[in-house]
Coordinates of C-alpha atoms in Angstrom, one line a residue:
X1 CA -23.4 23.7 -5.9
X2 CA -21.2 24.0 -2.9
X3 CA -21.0 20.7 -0.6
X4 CA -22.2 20.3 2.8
X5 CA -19.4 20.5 5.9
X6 CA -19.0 17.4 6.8
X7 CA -18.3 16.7 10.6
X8 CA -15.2 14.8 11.2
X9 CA -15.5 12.1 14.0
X10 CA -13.7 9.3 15.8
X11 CA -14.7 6.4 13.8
X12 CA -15.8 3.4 16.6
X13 CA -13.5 0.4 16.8
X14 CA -15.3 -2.5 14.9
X15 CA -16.8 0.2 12.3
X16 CA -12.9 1.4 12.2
X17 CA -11.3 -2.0 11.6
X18 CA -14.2 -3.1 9.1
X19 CA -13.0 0.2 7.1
X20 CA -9.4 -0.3 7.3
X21 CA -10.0 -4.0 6.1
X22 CA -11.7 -2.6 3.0
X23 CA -9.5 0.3 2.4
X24 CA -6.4 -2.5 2.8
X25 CA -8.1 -5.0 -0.2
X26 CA -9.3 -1.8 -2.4
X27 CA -5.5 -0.9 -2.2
X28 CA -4.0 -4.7 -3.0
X29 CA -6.7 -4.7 -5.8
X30 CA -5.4 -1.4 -7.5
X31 CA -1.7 -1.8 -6.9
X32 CA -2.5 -5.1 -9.1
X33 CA -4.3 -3.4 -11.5
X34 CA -1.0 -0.9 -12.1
X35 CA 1.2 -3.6 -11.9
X36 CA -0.7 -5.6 -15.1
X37 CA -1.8 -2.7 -16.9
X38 CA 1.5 -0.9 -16.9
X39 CA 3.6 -4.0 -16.7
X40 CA 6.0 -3.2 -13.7
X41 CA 7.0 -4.5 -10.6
X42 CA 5.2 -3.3 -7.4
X43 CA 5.2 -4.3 -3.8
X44 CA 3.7 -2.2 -0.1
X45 CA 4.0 -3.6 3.3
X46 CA 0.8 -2.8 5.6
X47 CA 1.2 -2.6 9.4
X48 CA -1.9 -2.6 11.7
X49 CA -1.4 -1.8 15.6
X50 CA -4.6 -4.2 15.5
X51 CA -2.6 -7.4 13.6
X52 CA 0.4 -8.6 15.3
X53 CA 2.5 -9.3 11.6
X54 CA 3.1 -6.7 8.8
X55 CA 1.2 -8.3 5.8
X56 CA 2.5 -7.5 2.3
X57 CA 1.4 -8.0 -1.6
X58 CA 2.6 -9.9 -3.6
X59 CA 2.3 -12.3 -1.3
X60 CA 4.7 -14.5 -3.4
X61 CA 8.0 -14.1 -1.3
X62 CA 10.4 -14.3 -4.0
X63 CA 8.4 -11.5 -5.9
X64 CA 8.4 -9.2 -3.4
X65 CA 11.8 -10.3 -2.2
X66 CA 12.9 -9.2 -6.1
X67 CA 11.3 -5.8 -5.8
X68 CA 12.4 -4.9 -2.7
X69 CA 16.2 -6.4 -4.0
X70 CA 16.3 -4.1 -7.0
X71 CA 15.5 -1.2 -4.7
X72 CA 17.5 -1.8 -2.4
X73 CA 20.7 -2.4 -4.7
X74 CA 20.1 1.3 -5.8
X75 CA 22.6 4.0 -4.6
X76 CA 20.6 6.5 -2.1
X77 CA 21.1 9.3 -4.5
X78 CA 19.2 7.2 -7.3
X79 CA 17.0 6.1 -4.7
X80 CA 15.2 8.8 -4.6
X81 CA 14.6 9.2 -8.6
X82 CA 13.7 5.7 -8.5
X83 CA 10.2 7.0 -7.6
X84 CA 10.2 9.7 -10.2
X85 CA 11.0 7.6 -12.6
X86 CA 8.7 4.4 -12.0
X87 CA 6.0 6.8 -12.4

């Protein structure tokens, strides 16, 4: 059965943040998931125009501080296979 359109709207402020708060744990909860289940690193920095700091996950500094190290050490070129590859 074909779906319904659905009318795409300007979601209201506090129903807006409430959404991105839950959208923001859903995706800490899953990128934890992939980390255990497929035993790798992984690490995302958020940014809100509402929050004034960039939160991150893990929120263990020297875990994400490792991550972000091993990508960084990377040549550009292999850079951008890194993603391929981590896949």
């Amino acid at each position: 059965m074909p779906r319904n359109k659905v009318k795409i709207a300007f979601i209201k402020d506090k129903a807006r943040k409430n959404s991105f708060m839950k959208r923001k744990e859903y995706l800490k909860d899953k990128l934890k998931e992939v980390s255990i289940l497929c035993s790798i690193e992984a690490c995302v920095i958020m940014y809100s125009s509402n929050e004034p700091q960039l939160e991150m996950w893990p929120e263990d500094k020297t875990a994400f501080q490792n991550v972000l190290n091993a990508f960084l050490t990377k040549s550009p070129m292999k850079r951008s296979k890194f993603f391929i590859e981590t896949r």
